Amino acid sequence: MGSISRRSADVALRIFASGANLTPADQDLLARLTGEPQAFEAGSWIEPQTAPEERAWLVVSGWAAQARVLSDRRRQIGRLLLPGDVAGLSHLGGGARLGLLALTEVVVADFNLVRAAVEAGKSRGLARAWAELQRAEQAGALQQIMRLGRFTAFERTGDLLLELYERLVAAGLAHDRSMPMPLTQEVLADCLGLSIVHLNRMVQLLRRNQLIASEPRRISFLDLERLAEECHHPLSSEALAEAAPRSSFTGRAKVQNFAAGHISG
Amino acid sequence: MGSISRRSADVALRIFASGANLTPADQDLLARLTGEPQAFEAGSWIEPQTAPEERAWLVVSGWAAQARVLSDRRRQIGRLLLPGDVAGLSHLGGGARLGLLALTEVVVADFNLVRAAVEAGKSRGLARAWAELQRAEQAGALQQIMRLGRFTAFERTGDLLLELYERLVAAGLAHDRSMPMPLTQEVLADCLGLSIVHLNRMVQLLRRNQLIASEPRRISFLDLERLAEECHHPLSSEALAEAAPRSSFTGRAKVQNFAAGHISG
DNA sequence: CGTGGCTTTGATAGAACTCAAGGCTTGTGG
DNA sequence: CCACAAGCCTTGAGTTCTATCAAAGCCACG
């Protein structure tokens, strides 16, 4: 949890503000209100679900998750946070509170002052950007509900991977039908409401069906369009545009797990 | 879809604004911006999921649902709307769009002007009320994700019934551990991602376990606290307070379905 | 009194979970 | 440089949960 150079938050701030068209003055205000970056190691809670108040955080680098753990150790991940995402847009309160968990090594910046400024109506530009984040969070939640409610395990898995790819592309962190995948299958399973074993089998099915290929910490899509169709996932145009070069992975027979494993199928 | 007396929206407006502490001026603005109440019959789409733009609606009376239907007829209900709830708080756009479906006969009022006023920053009070609605919607979505992801069919069913009871109590539409239940089991199943048959069996299980009792279009809770515990549902204090009188249903052996059926235990 | 919508029941099939063990990598210490 | 341990992925077998299919019952309504 050390302190990091303040500048390291710049990239994330840029991602956060992308599409919001902030004026220079707003950008400056935003930079001043953003707290010192802090690092958390993989597996640690940035904010436990029992925290007395809900703080706002900007994810600067690394992947985090908002999660709730039941007394019998069942765990549900409500939302995955990528660099540029913000946790704690609004105080949820009550029984709905989630904890914020570092899935990889994560750097976050305190965003409470930004939230306070937005709530106090200090800046129209920031308020617009904030509203856009809330919109995206709401849309993501609905997508998650659709997945969990009526999708099969196979569809859920493909749909989530596509969502992550699209979000990473939007953040400039993926391209060419390939993306980093630092998450363990346990984490993916907890997103999708599946057991680890079953999720593993779905990933293998995706591979056997020539829909994805994976290197240790990376996943490539062999047929984005077919995967999207089979998973009822409406592909964003940006994701398709980014996919043009159709990388060399297509030819390979290398079909492996994320972080280890051998050829299977 | 006829037009209804303008005054009929008053109650819903009051529910909508409850807790927001609007000034008289804001209340007046709100009333002026709220459109003519319109009636829709049960089963009709107030707004199809293919609508070109997403309009904002205040539910004045009746129950509605935001739902998405897949090409193979699978249907997922993302959110149930009770009187006083608002659909279309923000433009979601993209693939996440849901339709708005009348589950009973429903009266809605056009809320687009209110949304526009909020987005234009016309009133601090209205903006606060609007933000509170967004907060509630977000919390509801997270609850739904938790339910669908990690709860068993039994827990989902009980948890949803408790949520509905709490929301109805908050809106002044239920009390004494008893609430109206105009929804068919098909609708409940589509909320919970279950088949009709299985949902029916879960309801029967709740009855057999002496947790609920039901008359034709009404459900009573025989042991709110035990149900909440078994379903991992944190009960709101208001729901418990409303429950004090422990109505006479407790003694009855009448254990029936919602709209029809016979004794089954 | 027949019809349609909803609920209930039973039987069967399929999906997903659990348990248990083994394999691949990576990192660590001798 | 090798042995070992820990974490993660993979596999197989058996069980539980949930869906599907089909039919029947109940109720409201015309």
Coordinates of C-alpha atoms (C1' of nucleotides) in Angstrom, one line a residue:
Chain A
M1 CA 0.0 0.0 0.0
G2 CA 2.9 2.4 -0.6
S3 CA 2.5 5.8 -2.2
I4 CA 3.2 6.1 -5.9
S5 CA 4.2 9.0 -8.1
R6 CA 1.3 11.3 -8.5
R7 CA 1.9 11.4 -12.3
S8 CA 1.1 7.7 -12.6
A9 CA -2.6 8.5 -12.3
D10 CA -2.6 10.6 -15.4
V11 CA -3.2 7.8 -17.8
A12 CA -6.2 6.6 -15.8
L13 CA -7.5 10.1 -15.4
R14 CA -7.4 10.4 -19.2
I15 CA -9.3 7.1 -19.6
F16 CA -11.8 8.2 -17.0
A17 CA -12.4 11.4 -18.7
S18 CA -12.4 10.1 -22.3
G19 CA -15.5 11.1 -24.1
A20 CA -16.4 13.7 -21.6
N21 CA -14.7 16.6 -23.3
L22 CA -13.4 18.3 -20.2
T23 CA -12.3 21.8 -20.4
P24 CA -8.7 22.5 -19.3
A25 CA -10.0 24.1 -16.2
D26 CA -12.0 20.9 -15.4
Q27 CA -9.1 18.7 -16.1
D28 CA -7.0 20.7 -13.7
L29 CA -9.6 20.6 -11.0
L30 CA -9.9 16.8 -11.5
A31 CA -6.2 16.4 -11.2
R32 CA -6.1 18.4 -8.0
L33 CA -9.0 16.6 -6.4
T34 CA -7.6 13.1 -7.2
G35 CA -5.7 11.6 -4.3
E36 CA -2.3 10.1 -4.1
P37 CA -2.0 6.8 -5.9
Q38 CA -1.8 3.9 -3.5
A39 CA -0.8 0.3 -4.3
F40 CA -2.5 -2.9 -3.1
E41 CA -1.3 -6.4 -3.6
A42 CA -3.3 -9.0 -5.4
G43 CA -5.9 -10.6 -3.1
S44 CA -6.1 -7.7 -0.6
W45 CA -9.2 -5.7 0.1
I46 CA -9.0 -2.1 -1.0
E47 CA -12.2 -1.6 0.9
P48 CA -13.8 -4.5 2.9
Q49 CA -17.5 -5.0 2.5
T50 CA -17.9 -4.1 6.2
A51 CA -16.4 -0.7 5.8
P52 CA -18.3 2.0 7.7
E53 CA -18.5 4.3 4.7
E54 CA -18.2 3.8 1.0
R55 CA -15.3 5.6 -0.5
A56 CA -14.8 6.5 -4.1
W57 CA -11.7 5.1 -5.9
L58 CA -10.2 5.5 -9.3
V59 CA -8.5 2.4 -10.6
V60 CA -5.2 3.6 -11.9
S61 CA -3.7 0.3 -12.9
G62 CA -4.4 -3.4 -12.4
W63 CA -7.8 -5.1 -12.1
A64 CA -10.2 -5.0 -9.2
A65 CA -13.6 -6.3 -8.4
Q66 CA -16.6 -5.3 -6.4
A67 CA -17.6 -8.4 -4.6
R68 CA -19.9 -9.7 -1.8
V69 CA -19.1 -12.7 0.2
L70 CA -21.8 -14.7 2.0
S71 CA -21.4 -16.2 5.4
D72 CA -21.0 -19.7 3.8
R73 CA -18.1 -18.5 1.6
R74 CA -20.1 -18.2 -1.6
R75 CA -18.8 -15.2 -3.4
Q76 CA -20.3 -13.1 -6.1
I77 CA -18.4 -10.5 -8.1
G78 CA -20.8 -7.8 -9.1
R79 CA -18.5 -5.8 -11.3
L80 CA -14.9 -6.0 -12.6
L81 CA -13.0 -2.8 -12.6
L82 CA -10.3 -2.0 -15.2
P83 CA -7.9 0.9 -15.3
G84 CA -9.9 4.1 -15.6
D85 CA -13.0 2.7 -13.9
V86 CA -14.3 4.2 -10.7
A87 CA -15.7 2.4 -7.7
G88 CA -18.2 4.1 -5.3
L89 CA -19.9 6.4 -7.7
S90 CA -22.7 6.8 -5.2
H91 CA -23.2 5.8 -1.6
L92 CA -25.2 2.6 -1.8
G93 CA -25.7 2.0 1.8
G94 CA -27.8 -0.7 3.4
G95 CA -27.5 -4.3 2.6
A96 CA -26.3 -3.9 -0.9
R97 CA -22.8 -2.9 0.1
L98 CA -19.9 -4.6 -1.7
G99 CA -16.3 -4.8 -0.9
L100 CA -13.5 -3.7 -3.3
L101 CA -11.0 -6.4 -3.9
A102 CA -7.6 -6.2 -5.7
L103 CA -7.5 -9.1 -8.2
T104 CA -4.0 -8.2 -9.4
E105 CA -1.6 -5.8 -8.0
V106 CA -3.6 -2.6 -8.2
V107 CA -3.0 1.1 -7.9
V108 CA -5.9 3.2 -7.0
A109 CA -6.4 6.9 -6.3
D110 CA -8.7 8.4 -3.7
F111 CA -11.7 9.9 -5.6
N112 CA -13.7 11.1 -2.6
L113 CA -13.0 14.7 -3.3
V114 CA -14.1 14.4 -6.9
R115 CA -17.3 12.7 -5.8
A116 CA -17.9 15.5 -3.3
A117 CA -17.3 18.1 -5.9
V118 CA -19.7 16.5 -8.2
E119 CA -22.3 16.2 -5.5
A120 CA -21.8 19.8 -4.6
G121 CA -22.3 20.9 -8.2
K122 CA -18.8 22.4 -8.4
S123 CA -18.3 21.7 -12.1
R124 CA -20.7 21.0 -14.9
G125 CA -18.1 19.2 -16.9
L126 CA -17.2 16.8 -14.1
A127 CA -20.8 16.2 -13.4
R128 CA -21.3 15.2 -17.0
A129 CA -18.4 12.8 -16.9
W130 CA -19.7 11.4 -13.6
A131 CA -23.1 10.9 -15.0
E132 CA -21.6 9.1 -18.0
L133 CA -19.8 6.7 -15.6
Q134 CA -23.1 6.0 -13.8
R135 CA -24.7 5.3 -17.1
A136 CA -22.0 2.8 -18.0
E137 CA -22.2 1.2 -14.6
Q138 CA -25.9 0.8 -14.9
A139 CA -25.6 -0.7 -18.4
G140 CA -23.0 -3.1 -17.2
A141 CA -25.2 -4.2 -14.3
L142 CA -28.1 -4.9 -16.7
Q143 CA -25.8 -6.9 -18.9
Q144 CA -24.7 -8.9 -15.9
I145 CA -28.3 -9.5 -14.9
M146 CA -29.1 -10.8 -18.4
R147 CA -26.1 -13.1 -18.3
L148 CA -26.8 -14.5 -15.0
G149 CA -30.5 -14.9 -15.4
R150 CA -31.0 -16.4 -18.8
F151 CA -27.7 -17.3 -20.4
T152 CA -26.2 -20.8 -20.3
A153 CA -22.8 -21.3 -18.7
F154 CA -21.3 -21.3 -22.2
E155 CA -23.0 -18.1 -23.2
R156 CA -22.1 -16.4 -20.0
T157 CA -18.4 -17.2 -20.4
G158 CA -18.2 -16.0 -24.0
D159 CA -20.3 -12.9 -23.3
L160 CA -18.1 -11.9 -20.3
L161 CA -14.9 -12.3 -22.3
L162 CA -16.3 -10.2 -25.1
E163 CA -17.4 -7.5 -22.7
L164 CA -13.9 -7.4 -21.2
Y165 CA -12.4 -7.2 -24.7
E166 CA -14.6 -4.3 -25.6
R167 CA -13.8 -2.5 -22.4
L168 CA -10.1 -3.0 -22.8
V169 CA -10.2 -1.9 -26.4
A170 CA -12.1 1.3 -25.3
A171 CA -9.4 1.9 -22.7
G172 CA -6.6 1.3 -25.2
L173 CA -5.4 -1.8 -23.4
A174 CA -6.3 -4.4 -26.0
H175 CA -6.4 -4.7 -29.8
D176 CA -6.1 -7.2 -32.7
R177 CA -8.6 -9.7 -31.2
S178 CA -6.3 -10.3 -28.3
M179 CA -6.3 -9.1 -24.7
P180 CA -4.5 -9.6 -21.4
M181 CA -6.2 -12.0 -19.0
P182 CA -4.8 -11.7 -15.5
L183 CA -7.8 -13.3 -13.8
T184 CA -7.8 -16.8 -12.4
Q185 CA -10.6 -19.0 -13.4
E186 CA -11.9 -18.8 -9.9
V187 CA -12.5 -15.1 -10.3
L188 CA -14.2 -15.6 -13.6
A189 CA -16.4 -18.3 -12.0
D190 CA -17.4 -15.9 -9.2
C191 CA -18.4 -13.3 -11.8
L192 CA -20.5 -15.7 -13.7
G193 CA -22.1 -17.6 -10.8
L194 CA -20.4 -20.9 -11.8
S195 CA -18.2 -23.4 -10.1
I196 CA -14.5 -23.3 -11.0
V197 CA -14.7 -26.7 -12.5
H198 CA -17.6 -25.9 -14.7
L199 CA -16.1 -22.6 -15.8
N200 CA -13.0 -24.5 -16.7
R201 CA -15.0 -26.8 -18.9
M202 CA -16.7 -23.9 -20.7
V203 CA -13.3 -22.3 -21.4
Q204 CA -12.2 -25.6 -22.9
L205 CA -15.3 -25.8 -25.0
L206 CA -14.6 -22.3 -26.3
R207 CA -11.2 -23.5 -27.3
R208 CA -12.3 -26.7 -28.8
N209 CA -14.9 -24.8 -30.8
Q210 CA -12.1 -22.6 -32.2
L211 CA -13.5 -19.5 -30.7
I212 CA -10.7 -18.5 -28.5
A213 CA -7.0 -19.4 -27.9
S214 CA -5.0 -18.7 -24.9
E215 CA -1.5 -18.1 -23.9
P216 CA -0.5 -18.0 -20.2
R217 CA -1.9 -14.6 -19.3
R218 CA -3.6 -13.7 -22.5
I219 CA -6.7 -14.6 -24.6
S220 CA -7.1 -14.3 -28.3
F221 CA -10.4 -14.4 -30.2
L222 CA -10.3 -16.7 -33.2
D223 CA -13.8 -15.7 -34.5
L224 CA -15.2 -12.6 -32.8
E225 CA -18.3 -12.5 -34.9
R226 CA -19.3 -16.1 -34.4
L227 CA -18.6 -15.9 -30.7
A228 CA -20.7 -12.8 -30.4
E229 CA -23.5 -14.5 -32.2
E230 CA -23.4 -17.7 -30.2
C231 CA -23.4 -15.7 -27.0
H232 CA -26.1 -13.2 -28.0
H233 CA -23.6 -10.4 -27.5
P234 CA -24.1 -7.3 -29.6
L235 CA -20.6 -6.4 -30.6
S236 CA -19.6 -2.7 -30.4
S237 CA -18.4 -1.2 -33.6
E238 CA -15.1 -0.2 -32.0
A239 CA -14.4 -3.8 -31.0
L240 CA -14.9 -4.8 -34.6
A241 CA -12.8 -2.0 -36.0
E242 CA -10.0 -2.9 -33.7
A243 CA -10.1 -6.4 -35.0
A244 CA -9.3 -5.7 -38.6
P245 CA -5.7 -7.1 -38.8
R246 CA -6.9 -10.7 -37.9
S247 CA -3.7 -11.6 -36.1
S248 CA -1.5 -14.6 -36.7
F249 CA -3.0 -16.6 -33.9
T250 CA -5.7 -17.9 -36.2
G251 CA -3.3 -20.4 -37.7
R252 CA -1.9 -21.7 -34.5
A253 CA -3.0 -24.9 -32.9
K254 CA -1.8 -23.7 -29.6
V255 CA -4.7 -24.2 -27.3
Q256 CA -3.7 -23.7 -23.7
N257 CA -5.0 -22.5 -20.4
F258 CA -4.4 -19.0 -19.0
A259 CA -1.5 -19.4 -16.8
A260 CA -0.4 -23.0 -17.1
G261 CA -1.7 -26.3 -18.5
H262 CA -1.2 -28.2 -21.7
I263 CA -2.8 -28.9 -25.0
S264 CA -6.4 -30.2 -24.5
G265 CA -8.6 -31.1 -27.4
Chain B
M1 CA -53.9 4.0 -23.6
G2 CA -56.5 6.6 -22.8
S3 CA -55.7 9.8 -21.0
I4 CA -56.4 9.9 -17.2
S5 CA -57.1 12.8 -14.9
R6 CA -53.9 14.7 -14.3
R7 CA -54.5 14.6 -10.5
S8 CA -54.2 10.8 -10.5
A9 CA -50.4 11.2 -10.8
D10 CA -50.2 13.1 -7.5
V11 CA -49.8 10.1 -5.3
A12 CA -47.1 8.6 -7.4
L13 CA -45.3 12.0 -7.5
R14 CA -45.4 12.0 -3.7
I15 CA -43.9 8.6 -3.6
F16 CA -41.3 9.5 -6.1
A17 CA -40.3 12.5 -4.2
S18 CA -40.5 11.0 -0.7
G19 CA -37.3 11.5 1.2
A20 CA -36.1 14.2 -1.2
N21 CA -37.5 17.1 0.8
L22 CA -38.5 19.1 -2.2
T23 CA -39.3 22.8 -1.8
P24 CA -42.8 23.9 -2.8
A25 CA -41.3 25.5 -5.8
D26 CA -39.6 22.2 -6.9
Q27 CA -42.8 20.3 -6.2
D28 CA -44.6 22.7 -8.5
L29 CA -42.0 22.4 -11.2
L30 CA -42.2 18.7 -10.9
A31 CA -45.9 18.7 -11.3
R32 CA -45.8 20.9 -14.3
L33 CA -43.1 18.9 -16.1
T34 CA -44.9 15.6 -15.5
G35 CA -46.9 14.5 -18.6
E36 CA -50.5 13.4 -18.9
P37 CA -51.1 10.0 -17.2
Q38 CA -51.7 7.3 -19.8
A39 CA -53.1 3.8 -19.2
F40 CA -51.7 0.6 -20.7
E41 CA -53.4 -2.8 -20.4
A42 CA -51.7 -5.8 -18.8
G43 CA -49.3 -7.5 -21.2
S44 CA -48.7 -4.5 -23.5
W45 CA -45.4 -2.8 -24.1
I46 CA -45.2 0.7 -22.8
E47 CA -41.9 0.9 -24.7
P48 CA -40.7 -1.9 -26.9
Q49 CA -37.1 -2.9 -26.5
T50 CA -36.5 -1.8 -30.1
A51 CA -37.7 1.8 -29.4
P52 CA -35.4 4.3 -31.2
E53 CA -34.9 6.4 -28.1
E54 CA -35.3 5.7 -24.4
R55 CA -38.0 7.7 -22.8
A56 CA -38.5 8.4 -19.1
W57 CA -41.7 7.2 -17.4
L58 CA -43.1 7.6 -13.9
V59 CA -45.2 4.6 -12.9
V60 CA -48.4 6.1 -11.4
S61 CA -50.2 2.9 -10.7
G62 CA -49.9 -0.8 -11.5
W63 CA -46.8 -2.9 -11.9
A64 CA -44.4 -2.8 -14.8
A65 CA -41.1 -4.5 -15.7
Q66 CA -38.0 -3.7 -17.6
A67 CA -37.4 -6.8 -19.7
R68 CA -35.3 -8.1 -22.5
V69 CA -36.4 -10.9 -24.8
L70 CA -33.9 -13.0 -26.7
S71 CA -34.5 -14.3 -30.2
D72 CA -35.2 -17.7 -28.8
R73 CA -38.0 -16.4 -26.6
R74 CA -36.0 -16.6 -23.4
R75 CA -37.0 -13.5 -21.3
Q76 CA -35.2 -11.8 -18.5
I77 CA -36.8 -9.2 -16.3
G78 CA -34.1 -6.8 -15.1
R79 CA -36.3 -4.8 -12.8
L80 CA -39.8 -4.6 -11.5
L81 CA -41.4 -1.2 -11.3
L82 CA -43.9 -0.3 -8.6
P83 CA -46.0 2.8 -8.3
G84 CA -43.6 5.7 -7.8
D85 CA -40.7 4.1 -9.6
V86 CA -39.2 5.7 -12.7
A87 CA -38.0 4.0 -15.8
G88 CA -35.4 5.5 -18.0
L89 CA -33.4 7.5 -15.5
S90 CA -30.5 7.7 -18.0
H91 CA -30.2 6.9 -21.6
L92 CA -28.5 3.5 -21.7
G93 CA -28.1 3.1 -25.4
G94 CA -26.3 0.3 -27.2
G95 CA -27.1 -3.4 -26.6
A96 CA -28.2 -3.0 -23.1
R97 CA -31.6 -1.6 -24.0
L98 CA -34.6 -3.1 -22.3
G99 CA -38.3 -2.8 -23.1
L100 CA -40.9 -1.6 -20.6
L101 CA -43.7 -4.0 -20.1
A102 CA -47.0 -3.5 -18.4
L103 CA -47.5 -6.5 -16.0
T104 CA -50.9 -5.4 -14.7
E105 CA -53.0 -2.6 -16.0
V106 CA -50.6 0.3 -15.6
V107 CA -50.9 4.1 -15.6
V108 CA -47.7 6.0 -16.4
A109 CA -46.8 9.6 -16.9
D110 CA -44.3 10.9 -19.3
F111 CA -41.2 12.0 -17.4
N112 CA -39.0 13.1 -20.2
L113 CA -39.3 16.8 -19.3
V114 CA -38.3 16.1 -15.8
R115 CA -35.3 14.2 -16.9
A116 CA -34.4 17.0 -19.3
A117 CA -34.7 19.5 -16.5
V118 CA -32.5 17.5 -14.3
E119 CA -29.9 17.1 -17.0
A120 CA -30.0 20.8 -17.8
G121 CA -29.4 21.5 -14.1
K122 CA -32.7 23.4 -13.7
S123 CA -33.3 22.5 -10.1
R124 CA -31.0 21.3 -7.3
G125 CA -33.8 19.7 -5.5
L126 CA -35.0 17.6 -8.4
A127 CA -31.4 16.7 -9.2
R128 CA -31.0 15.3 -5.6
A129 CA -34.2 13.4 -5.9
W130 CA -33.1 12.0 -9.3
A131 CA -29.7 11.0 -7.9
E132 CA -31.5 9.2 -5.1
L133 CA -33.5 7.2 -7.6
Q134 CA -30.3 6.3 -9.5
R135 CA -28.8 5.2 -6.3
A136 CA -31.8 3.0 -5.5
E137 CA -31.8 1.5 -9.0
Q138 CA -28.1 0.7 -8.8
A139 CA -28.6 -0.9 -5.4
G140 CA -31.5 -2.9 -6.8
A141 CA -29.4 -4.1 -9.7
L142 CA -26.6 -5.3 -7.4
Q143 CA -29.1 -7.2 -5.3
Q144 CA -30.5 -8.8 -8.4
I145 CA -26.9 -9.8 -9.5
M146 CA -26.3 -11.3 -6.1
R147 CA -29.6 -13.3 -6.3
L148 CA -29.0 -14.6 -9.8
G149 CA -25.4 -15.4 -9.4
R150 CA -25.0 -17.2 -6.1
F151 CA -28.4 -17.8 -4.6
T152 CA -30.3 -21.1 -4.9
A153 CA -33.7 -21.1 -6.4
F154 CA -35.3 -21.2 -3.0
E155 CA -33.2 -18.3 -1.7
R156 CA -33.9 -16.3 -4.9
T157 CA -37.6 -16.7 -4.5
G158 CA -37.7 -15.7 -0.8
D159 CA -35.3 -12.8 -1.3
L160 CA -37.4 -11.4 -4.2
L161 CA -40.6 -11.6 -2.2
L162 CA -38.9 -9.8 0.7
E163 CA -37.6 -7.1 -1.6
L164 CA -41.0 -6.5 -3.0
Y165 CA -42.5 -6.4 0.5
E166 CA -40.0 -3.8 1.6
R167 CA -40.5 -1.7 -1.5
L168 CA -44.3 -1.8 -1.1
V169 CA -44.0 -0.9 2.6
A170 CA -41.8 2.1 1.7
A171 CA -44.4 3.2 -0.9
G172 CA -47.2 2.7 1.6
L173 CA -48.8 -0.1 -0.4
A174 CA -48.2 -2.9 2.1
H175 CA -48.2 -3.5 5.8
D176 CA -48.8 -6.1 8.5
R177 CA -46.6 -8.8 6.9
S178 CA -48.9 -9.0 3.9
M179 CA -48.8 -7.6 0.4
P180 CA -50.6 -7.6 -2.9
M181 CA -49.2 -10.0 -5.5
P182 CA -50.6 -9.3 -8.9
L183 CA -47.7 -11.1 -10.8
T184 CA -48.1 -14.4 -12.4
Q185 CA -45.6 -17.1 -11.5
E186 CA -44.3 -16.8 -15.1
V187 CA -43.3 -13.2 -14.4
L188 CA -41.6 -14.1 -11.1
A189 CA -39.7 -16.9 -12.9
D190 CA -38.5 -14.5 -15.5
C191 CA -37.2 -12.2 -12.8
L192 CA -35.3 -15.0 -11.1
G193 CA -34.0 -16.8 -14.1
L194 CA -36.0 -20.0 -13.3
S195 CA -38.5 -22.1 -15.2
I196 CA -42.2 -21.6 -14.3
V197 CA -42.4 -25.1 -13.0
H198 CA -39.4 -24.8 -10.7
L199 CA -40.5 -21.5 -9.4
N200 CA -43.9 -23.0 -8.6
R201 CA -42.1 -25.7 -6.6
M202 CA -40.1 -23.1 -4.7
V203 CA -43.3 -21.2 -3.8
Q204 CA -44.8 -24.4 -2.6
L205 CA -41.7 -25.1 -0.5
L206 CA -42.0 -21.7 1.1
R207 CA -45.6 -22.5 2.0
R208 CA -44.8 -26.0 3.3
N209 CA -42.0 -24.5 5.4
Q210 CA -44.6 -22.1 7.0
L211 CA -42.8 -19.1 5.7
I212 CA -45.5 -17.6 3.5
A213 CA -49.2 -18.1 2.9
S214 CA -51.1 -16.9 -0.1
E215 CA -54.6 -15.9 -1.0
P216 CA -55.5 -15.4 -4.6
R217 CA -53.7 -12.1 -5.3
R218 CA -51.9 -11.6 -2.0
I219 CA -49.0 -13.0 -0.1
S220 CA -48.5 -13.0 3.7
F221 CA -45.3 -13.7 5.5
L222 CA -45.7 -16.0 8.4
D223 CA -42.1 -15.5 9.7
L224 CA -40.4 -12.6 8.2
E225 CA -37.3 -13.0 10.3
R226 CA -36.7 -16.6 9.6
L227 CA -37.4 -16.1 5.9
A228 CA -34.9 -13.2 5.8
E229 CA -32.3 -15.4 7.5
E230 CA -32.8 -18.4 5.2
C231 CA -32.5 -16.2 2.2
H232 CA -29.5 -14.1 3.3
H233 CA -31.7 -11.0 3.0
P234 CA -30.9 -8.1 5.3
L235 CA -34.3 -6.8 6.4
S236 CA -34.8 -3.1 6.5
S237 CA -35.9 -1.7 9.8
E238 CA -39.0 -0.2 8.2
A239 CA -40.2 -3.6 7.1
L240 CA -39.8 -4.9 10.5
A241 CA -41.5 -2.0 12.1
E242 CA -44.4 -2.3 9.8
A243 CA -44.7 -6.0 10.8
A244 CA -45.5 -5.4 14.5
P245 CA -49.1 -6.3 14.6
R246 CA -48.5 -9.9 13.4
S247 CA -51.8 -10.3 11.6
S248 CA -54.3 -13.0 12.0
F249 CA -53.0 -14.9 9.0
T250 CA -50.6 -16.6 11.2
G251 CA -53.2 -18.9 12.6
R252 CA -54.7 -19.9 9.3
A253 CA -53.9 -23.1 7.6
K254 CA -55.0 -21.6 4.3
V255 CA -52.1 -22.3 2.0
Q256 CA -53.0 -21.5 -1.5
N257 CA -51.6 -20.3 -4.8
F258 CA -51.7 -16.7 -5.9
A259 CA -54.7 -16.6 -8.2
A260 CA -56.1 -20.1 -8.1
G261 CA -55.3 -23.5 -6.9
H262 CA -56.0 -25.6 -3.8
I263 CA -54.4 -26.7 -0.6
S264 CA -51.0 -28.3 -1.2
G265 CA -49.0 -29.3 1.8
Chain C
dC1 C1' -71.0 -25.0 -19.5
dG2 C1' -67.1 -24.4 -22.3
dT3 C1' -62.9 -21.8 -22.9
dG4 C1' -58.5 -19.7 -21.7
dG5 C1' -55.2 -18.5 -18.5
dC6 C1' -52.7 -19.9 -14.6
dT7 C1' -51.2 -23.3 -11.4
dT8 C1' -50.0 -27.9 -10.0
dT9 C1' -48.1 -32.6 -10.6
dG10 C1' -45.3 -36.4 -12.3
dA11 C1' -41.7 -38.3 -15.1
dT12 C1' -37.5 -37.7 -17.5
dA13 C1' -33.5 -35.4 -19.3
dG14 C1' -30.0 -32.2 -19.0
dA15 C1' -27.1 -28.8 -16.7
dA16 C1' -24.1 -27.7 -13.1
dC17 C1' -22.0 -28.8 -8.7
dT18 C1' -19.0 -31.4 -5.5
dC19 C1' -15.4 -34.3 -4.3
dA20 C1' -11.1 -36.1 -5.2
dA21 C1' -7.0 -36.6 -7.4
dG22 C1' -3.4 -35.5 -10.7
dG23 C1' -0.6 -32.3 -13.7
dC24 C1' 1.7 -28.0 -15.1
dT25 C1' 4.3 -23.7 -13.6
dT26 C1' 6.4 -20.7 -10.9
dG27 C1' 9.0 -19.5 -7.1
dT28 C1' 12.0 -20.6 -3.2
dG29 C1' 15.7 -22.5 -0.7
dG30 C1' 19.3 -25.6 -0.2
Chain D
dC1 C1' 21.1 -26.5 -10.4
dC2 C1' 17.8 -29.4 -8.3
dA3 C1' 14.0 -30.5 -5.0
dC4 C1' 10.0 -29.0 -3.0
dA5 C1' 5.9 -26.4 -2.2
dA6 C1' 2.1 -23.6 -3.5
dG7 C1' -1.1 -22.1 -6.6
dC8 C1' -3.7 -22.9 -10.5
dC9 C1' -5.6 -25.7 -14.1
dT10 C1' -7.5 -30.2 -15.6
dT11 C1' -9.9 -34.6 -15.4
dG12 C1' -13.2 -38.1 -13.9
dA13 C1' -17.1 -39.9 -11.3
dG14 C1' -21.1 -39.4 -8.9
dT15 C1' -24.7 -36.4 -7.1
dT16 C1' -27.9 -32.5 -6.9
dC17 C1' -30.3 -29.0 -8.9
dT18 C1' -33.1 -27.2 -12.5
dA19 C1' -35.3 -27.5 -17.1
dT20 C1' -38.4 -29.7 -20.2
dC21 C1' -42.4 -32.2 -21.6
dA22 C1' -46.9 -33.5 -20.9
dA23 C1' -51.2 -33.7 -18.7
dA24 C1' -54.5 -32.4 -15.4
dG25 C1' -56.9 -29.2 -12.1
dC26 C1' -58.8 -24.8 -10.7
dC27 C1' -60.9 -20.4 -11.5
dA28 C1' -62.9 -16.5 -13.8
dC29 C1' -65.6 -15.1 -17.4
dG30 C1' -68.5 -14.9 -21.2

